[in-house]
mmCIF file of C-alpha atoms in Angstrom:
data_model
loop_
_atom_site.group_PDB
_atom_site.id
_atom_site.type_symbol
_atom_site.label_atom_id
_atom_site.label_comp_id
_atom_site.label_asym_id
_atom_site.label_seq_id
_atom_site.Cartn_x
_atom_site.Cartn_y
_atom_site.Cartn_z
ATOM 1 C CA MET X 1428 0.000 0.000 0.000
ATOM 2 C CA ASN X 1429 1.391 3.351 -0.986
ATOM 3 C CA VAL X 1430 0.867 6.367 1.197
ATOM 4 C CA GLU X 1431 1.090 9.838 -0.243
ATOM 5 C CA TRP X 1432 1.109 13.063 1.690
ATOM 6 C CA ASP X 1433 -1.736 15.389 0.783
ATOM 7 C CA SER X 1434 -1.349 18.910 2.094
ATOM 8 C CA GLY X 1435 -4.567 20.108 0.422
ATOM 9 C CA ASP X 1436 -6.841 18.858 3.189
ATOM 10 C CA ALA X 1437 -4.356 19.046 6.011
ATOM 11 C CA ARG X 1438 -3.323 21.903 8.202
ATOM 12 C CA ILE X 1439 -0.137 23.536 7.086
ATOM 13 C CA GLY X 1440 2.811 21.697 8.591
ATOM 14 C CA ALA X 1441 0.804 18.612 9.580
ATOM 15 C CA ASP X 1442 1.737 15.310 7.947
ATOM 16 C CA VAL X 1443 -1.526 13.493 7.210
ATOM 17 C CA PRO X 1444 -1.297 10.132 5.418
ATOM 18 C CA VAL X 1445 -3.715 9.677 2.516
ATOM 19 C CA LEU X 1446 -4.364 6.454 0.615
ATOM 20 C CA ASP X 1447 -3.369 6.432 -3.042
ATOM 21 C CA ALA X 1448 -6.063 6.231 -5.730
ATOM 22 C CA LEU X 1449 -5.637 2.500 -6.426
ATOM 23 C CA THR X 1450 -5.969 1.619 -2.745
ATOM 24 C CA ARG X 1451 -9.028 3.881 -2.341
ATOM 25 C CA GLU X 1452 -10.700 2.221 -5.340
ATOM 26 C CA ARG X 1453 -9.941 -1.279 -4.049
ATOM 27 C CA LEU X 1454 -11.177 -0.410 -0.563
ATOM 28 C CA GLY X 1455 -14.323 1.168 -2.003
ATOM 29 C CA ARG X 1456 -15.123 -1.957 -4.038
ATOM 30 C CA GLN X 1457 -14.567 -4.207 -1.033
ATOM 31 C CA MET X 1458 -16.788 -2.053 1.170
ATOM 32 C CA GLN X 1459 -19.504 -1.970 -1.488
ATOM 33 C CA GLU X 1460 -19.434 -5.777 -1.775
ATOM 34 C CA MET X 1461 -19.613 -6.079 1.994
ATOM 35 C CA TYR X 1462 -22.450 -3.590 2.589
ATOM 36 C CA GLU X 1463 -24.575 -4.029 -0.546
ATOM 37 C CA PRO X 1464 -26.643 -6.879 0.956
ATOM 38 C CA VAL X 1465 -27.368 -4.710 4.010
ATOM 39 C CA VAL X 1466 -28.598 -1.820 1.843
ATOM 40 C CA ASP X 1467 -31.013 -4.159 0.078
ATOM 41 C CA GLU X 1468 -32.620 -5.282 3.355
ATOM 42 C CA PRO X 1469 -36.052 -3.837 4.093
ATOM 43 C CA LEU X 1470 -36.211 -0.975 6.560
ATOM 44 C CA ASP X 1471 -37.848 -1.676 9.916
ATOM 45 C CA PRO X 1472 -41.341 -0.092 9.786
ATOM 46 C CA ARG X 1473 -40.804 1.730 13.089
ATOM 47 C CA LEU X 1474 -37.599 3.298 11.803
ATOM 48 C CA ALA X 1475 -39.319 4.272 8.554
ATOM 49 C CA GLU X 1476 -42.064 5.963 10.570
ATOM 50 C CA LEU X 1477 -39.497 7.938 12.572
ATOM 51 C CA LEU X 1478 -37.722 9.008 9.383
ATOM 52 C CA HIS X 1479 -40.980 10.264 7.874
ATOM 53 C CA ALA X 1480 -42.195 12.027 11.045
ATOM 54 C CA PRO X 1481 -40.538 15.404 10.273
ATOM 55 C CA ASP X 1482 -42.106 15.444 6.797
ATOM 56 C CA LEU X 1483 -45.520 14.626 8.215
ATOM 57 C CA ALA X 1484 -45.192 17.351 10.877
ATOM 58 C CA ARG X 1485 -44.116 19.914 8.273
ATOM 59 C CA ASP X 1486 -47.020 18.976 5.985
ATOM 60 C CA ALA X 1487 -49.493 19.209 8.867
ATOM 61 C CA ALA X 1488 -48.152 22.639 9.891
ATOM 62 C CA GLY X 1489 -48.126 24.031 6.357
#
């Protein structure tokens, strides 16, 4: 694994390791393969209700 030093996102004078592009792509693919089945799982109805509550409150107020 190569590590490059990226001063664009770091504070001046701070050495912050950043993964190279090839490693980021490989890690991204591995994470996608690992989490894709989880994303496809249905959402718990109670959680869905909580996520929609602000929209319902805004619609009722407006």
